[in-house]
Coordinates of C-alpha atoms in Angstrom, one line a residue:
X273 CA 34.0 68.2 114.9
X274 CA 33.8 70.2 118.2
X275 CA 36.0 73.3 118.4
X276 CA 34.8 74.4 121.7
X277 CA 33.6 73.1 125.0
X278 CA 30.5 74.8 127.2
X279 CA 30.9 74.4 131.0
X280 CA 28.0 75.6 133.1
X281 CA 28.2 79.6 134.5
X282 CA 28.4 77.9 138.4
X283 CA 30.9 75.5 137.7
X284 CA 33.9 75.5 140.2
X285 CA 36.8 78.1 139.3
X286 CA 39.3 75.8 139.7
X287 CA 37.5 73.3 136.7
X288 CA 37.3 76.3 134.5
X289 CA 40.2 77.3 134.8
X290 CA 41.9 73.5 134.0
X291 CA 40.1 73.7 131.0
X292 CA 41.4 77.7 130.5
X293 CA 39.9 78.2 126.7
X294 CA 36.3 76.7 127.6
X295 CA 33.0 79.0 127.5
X296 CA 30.6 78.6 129.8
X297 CA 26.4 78.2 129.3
X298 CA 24.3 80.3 131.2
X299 CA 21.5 79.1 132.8
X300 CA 18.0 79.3 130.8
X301 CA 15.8 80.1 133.6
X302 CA 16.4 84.0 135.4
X303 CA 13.8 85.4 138.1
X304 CA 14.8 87.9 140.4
X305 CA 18.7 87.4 140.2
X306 CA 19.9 88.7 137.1
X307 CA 22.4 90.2 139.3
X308 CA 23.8 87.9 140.0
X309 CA 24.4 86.1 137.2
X310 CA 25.5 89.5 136.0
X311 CA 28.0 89.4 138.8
X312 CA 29.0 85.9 138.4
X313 CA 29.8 86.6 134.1
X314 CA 31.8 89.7 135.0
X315 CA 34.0 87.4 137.4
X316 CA 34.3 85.0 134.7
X317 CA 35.2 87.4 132.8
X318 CA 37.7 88.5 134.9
X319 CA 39.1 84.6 135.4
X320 CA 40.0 84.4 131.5
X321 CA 36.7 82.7 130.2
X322 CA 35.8 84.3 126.6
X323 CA 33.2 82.7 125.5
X324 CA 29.0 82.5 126.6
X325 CA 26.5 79.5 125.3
X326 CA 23.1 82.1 125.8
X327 CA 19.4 80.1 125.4
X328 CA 17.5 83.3 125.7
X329 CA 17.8 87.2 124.7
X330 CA 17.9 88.1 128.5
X331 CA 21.2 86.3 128.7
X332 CA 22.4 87.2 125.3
X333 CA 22.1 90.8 126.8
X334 CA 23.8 90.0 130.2
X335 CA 26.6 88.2 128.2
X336 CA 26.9 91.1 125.7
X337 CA 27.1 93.8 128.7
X338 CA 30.0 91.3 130.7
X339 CA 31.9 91.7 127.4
X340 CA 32.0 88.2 126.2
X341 CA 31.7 86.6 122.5
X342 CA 28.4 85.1 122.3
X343 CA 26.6 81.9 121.0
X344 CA 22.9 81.9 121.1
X345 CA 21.9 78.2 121.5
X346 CA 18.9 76.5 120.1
X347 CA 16.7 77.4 122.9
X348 CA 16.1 81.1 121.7
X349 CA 14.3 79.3 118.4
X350 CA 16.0 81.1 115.4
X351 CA 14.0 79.9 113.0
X352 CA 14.5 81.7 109.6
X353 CA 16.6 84.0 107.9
X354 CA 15.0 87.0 109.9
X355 CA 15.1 85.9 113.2
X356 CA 18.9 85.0 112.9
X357 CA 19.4 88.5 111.5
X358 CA 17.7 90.1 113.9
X359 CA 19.6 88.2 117.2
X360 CA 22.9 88.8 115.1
X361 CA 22.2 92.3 115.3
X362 CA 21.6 92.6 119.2
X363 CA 25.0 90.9 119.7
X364 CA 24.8 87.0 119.0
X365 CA 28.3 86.2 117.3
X366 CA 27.0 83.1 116.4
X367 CA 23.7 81.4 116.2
X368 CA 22.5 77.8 116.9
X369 CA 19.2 76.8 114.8
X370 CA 15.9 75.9 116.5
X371 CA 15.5 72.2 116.7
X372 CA 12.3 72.0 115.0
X373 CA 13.6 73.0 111.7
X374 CA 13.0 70.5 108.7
X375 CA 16.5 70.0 106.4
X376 CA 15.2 72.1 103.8
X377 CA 14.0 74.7 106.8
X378 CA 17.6 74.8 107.4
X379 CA 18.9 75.0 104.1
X380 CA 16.8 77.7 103.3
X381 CA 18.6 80.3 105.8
X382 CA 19.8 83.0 103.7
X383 CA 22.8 85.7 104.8
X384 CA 26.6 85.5 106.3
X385 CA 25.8 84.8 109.6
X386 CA 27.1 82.2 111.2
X387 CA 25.0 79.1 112.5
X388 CA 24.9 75.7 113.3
X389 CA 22.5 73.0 113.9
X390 CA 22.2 70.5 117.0
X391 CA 23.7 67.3 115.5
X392 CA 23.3 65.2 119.1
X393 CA 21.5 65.1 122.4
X394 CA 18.4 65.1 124.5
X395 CA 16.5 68.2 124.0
X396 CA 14.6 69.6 127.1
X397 CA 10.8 69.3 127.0
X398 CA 10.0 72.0 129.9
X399 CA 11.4 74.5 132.3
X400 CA 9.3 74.8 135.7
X401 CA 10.0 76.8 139.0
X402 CA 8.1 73.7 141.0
X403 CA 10.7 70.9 140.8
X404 CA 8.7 67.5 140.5
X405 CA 11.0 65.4 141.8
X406 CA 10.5 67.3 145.0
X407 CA 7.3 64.9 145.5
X408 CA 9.2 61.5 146.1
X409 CA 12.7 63.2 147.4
X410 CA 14.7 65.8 148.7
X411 CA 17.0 67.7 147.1
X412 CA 20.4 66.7 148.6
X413 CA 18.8 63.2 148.2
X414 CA 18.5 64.3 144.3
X415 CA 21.8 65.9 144.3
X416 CA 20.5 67.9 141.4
X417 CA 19.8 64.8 138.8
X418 CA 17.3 62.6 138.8
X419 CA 15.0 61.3 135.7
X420 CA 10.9 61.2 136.0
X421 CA 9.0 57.4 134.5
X422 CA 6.2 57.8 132.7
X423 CA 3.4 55.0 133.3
X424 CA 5.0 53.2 129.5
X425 CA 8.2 52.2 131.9
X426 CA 9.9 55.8 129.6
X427 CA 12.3 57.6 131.5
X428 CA 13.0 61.6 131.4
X429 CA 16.0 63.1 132.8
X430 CA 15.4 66.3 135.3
X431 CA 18.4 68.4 136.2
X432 CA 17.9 71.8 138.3
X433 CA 20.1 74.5 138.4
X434 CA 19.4 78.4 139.7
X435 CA 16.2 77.3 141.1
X436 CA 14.9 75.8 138.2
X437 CA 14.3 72.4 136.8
X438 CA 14.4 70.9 133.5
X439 CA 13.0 67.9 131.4
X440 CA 14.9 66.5 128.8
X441 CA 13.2 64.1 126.1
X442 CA 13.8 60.2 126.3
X443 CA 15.4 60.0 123.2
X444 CA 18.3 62.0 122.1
X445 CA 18.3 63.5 118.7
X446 CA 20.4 61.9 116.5
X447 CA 21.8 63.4 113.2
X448 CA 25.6 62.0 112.4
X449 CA 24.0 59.4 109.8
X450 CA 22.9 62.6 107.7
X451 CA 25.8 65.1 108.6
X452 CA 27.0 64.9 104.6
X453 CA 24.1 66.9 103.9
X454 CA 25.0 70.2 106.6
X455 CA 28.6 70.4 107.4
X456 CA 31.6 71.9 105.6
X457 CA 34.0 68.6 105.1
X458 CA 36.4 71.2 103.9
X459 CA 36.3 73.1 107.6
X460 CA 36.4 70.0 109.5
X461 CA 39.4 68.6 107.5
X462 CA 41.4 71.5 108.4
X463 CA 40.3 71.4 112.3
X464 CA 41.6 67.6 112.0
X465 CA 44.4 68.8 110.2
X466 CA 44.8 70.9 113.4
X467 CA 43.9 68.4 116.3
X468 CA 46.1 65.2 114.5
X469 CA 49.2 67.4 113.7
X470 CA 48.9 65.6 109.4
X471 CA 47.9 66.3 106.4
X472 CA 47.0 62.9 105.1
X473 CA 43.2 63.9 104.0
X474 CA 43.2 60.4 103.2
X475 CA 43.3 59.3 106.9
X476 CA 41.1 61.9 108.2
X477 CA 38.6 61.9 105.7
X478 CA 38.5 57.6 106.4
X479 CA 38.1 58.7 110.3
X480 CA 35.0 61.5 109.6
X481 CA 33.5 58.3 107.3
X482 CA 33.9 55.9 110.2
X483 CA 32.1 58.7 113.0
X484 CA 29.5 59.8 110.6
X485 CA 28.3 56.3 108.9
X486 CA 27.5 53.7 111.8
X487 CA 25.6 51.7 109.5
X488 CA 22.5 50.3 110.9
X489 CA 22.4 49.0 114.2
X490 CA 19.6 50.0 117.5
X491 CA 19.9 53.7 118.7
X492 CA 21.4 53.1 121.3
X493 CA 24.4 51.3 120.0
X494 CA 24.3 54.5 117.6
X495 CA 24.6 56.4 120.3
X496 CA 27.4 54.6 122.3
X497 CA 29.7 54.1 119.3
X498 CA 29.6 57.7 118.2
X499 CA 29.8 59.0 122.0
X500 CA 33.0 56.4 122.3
X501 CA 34.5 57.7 118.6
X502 CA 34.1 61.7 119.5
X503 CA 35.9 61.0 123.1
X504 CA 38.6 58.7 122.2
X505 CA 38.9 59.2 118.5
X506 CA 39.0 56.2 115.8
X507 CA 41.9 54.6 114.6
X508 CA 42.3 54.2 110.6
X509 CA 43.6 51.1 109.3
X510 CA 46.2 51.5 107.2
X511 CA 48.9 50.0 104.9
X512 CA 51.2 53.5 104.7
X513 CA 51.9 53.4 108.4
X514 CA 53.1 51.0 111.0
X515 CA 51.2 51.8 113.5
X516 CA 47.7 52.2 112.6
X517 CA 47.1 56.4 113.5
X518 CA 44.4 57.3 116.2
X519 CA 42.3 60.3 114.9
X520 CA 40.6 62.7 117.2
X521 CA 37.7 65.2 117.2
X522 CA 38.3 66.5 120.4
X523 CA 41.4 68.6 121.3
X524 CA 41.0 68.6 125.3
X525 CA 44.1 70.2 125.7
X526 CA 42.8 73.3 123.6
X527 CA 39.3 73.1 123.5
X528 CA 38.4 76.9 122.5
X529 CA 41.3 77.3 119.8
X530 CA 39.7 77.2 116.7

């Protein structure tokens, strides 16, 4: 189910490179140091990194210009067949669709190009220069994480990075109960087929079943089940082997091989 991992732009060399076939996300927010993001891309670049997560056209073009394979993410809100021709045509590769799309919105993209959806996660509200947690505590205090409560007892992530901060929604969004109806089975079967070193469809098609229908209990069982299943896998029960087989989603030993 995921072919590829995003690190952020700053992380430590020495994590990148443990994780050699990773890309890495760019920072959404740029004011006077394109430079040096620029700079820091090209030594990236330079370290073996291939891939760049984009959320805007200004890092889509700083990616392009470092030479790397680009994936426009949701931010840069793609949201019909024309805007995802247009940003293929300025250099996206490939194209993440805006979040705010219905399923027939989505359904309705025309052309080759290739896209994706977000299936899972909390979606940032806002992107301000004047970091709000500021107010209440300092910054090594905040160690760059920290979550704002709203007077209903709701709580809202904040993480800052390049000199901005972000605010992510409460609730995560949350699609793996409807994923019959947007991805290819076929595609996934065969990056299974990949990641689990077999061919049994049976088993792997038993282990997408298990991640994608949770049944019906609170969100945020939901949300720990299928965060536990895509980490560690699921294992199949099954009468053909001895030892019931542990599927995974996740090759973490070659996370950018598709």
């Amino acid at each position: 189910l995921v072919v590829l991992i995003f690190l952020p732009a700053f992380t430590n060399n020495g994590v990148l490179l443990k994780y050699k076939n990773c890309g890495v996300s760019m920072p959404r927010g740029i004011m006077h140091n394109s430079e040096k993001i620029f700079e820091r891309m090209k030594e990236l670049k330079d370290i073996g990194i291939k891939k760049a997560l984009c959320p805007n056209i200004d890092t889509l073009e700083i990616a392009r210009r470092s030479g790397f394979e680009t994936v426009l993410d949701f931010t840069a809100n793609i949201y019909n067949t024309q805007s995802l021709e247009y940003f293929s045509s300025t250099g996206a590769n490939e194209c993440t669709l805006s979040v705010e799309m219905s399923k027939q919105d989505i359904l309705n993209i025309k052309g080759k190009e290739k896209r994706g959806i977000v299936a899972y996660g909390k979606i940032p509200l806002m992107l301000t220069r004047n970091c709000p947690i500021k107010n209440v505590k300092s910054c090594k205090e905040c160690q760059k994480k920290s979550h704002l409560t709203d007077r209903m007892g709701v709580s809202f992530d904040v993480l800052c990075e390049n000199g901005f901060s972000e605010i992510f929604n409460s609730v995560p969004i949350y699609l793996f109960d409807k994923l019959d109806e947007f991805f290819n089975r076929d595609l996934l079967l065969d990056t299974l087929k990949r990641i689990n070193h077999t061919n049994d469809e049976n088993i792997l098609n038993e282990a997408i079943n298990i991640l994608t229908r949770l049944g019906n209990p609170s969100l945020f069982e939901r949300n720990f089940l299928f965060h536990k299943y895509l980490i560690d896998g699921v294992t199949v029960e099954s009468k053909d082997y001895e030892v019931n087989p542990l599927i995974r989603f996740i090759d973490f030993d070659n996370p950018g091989k598709p």
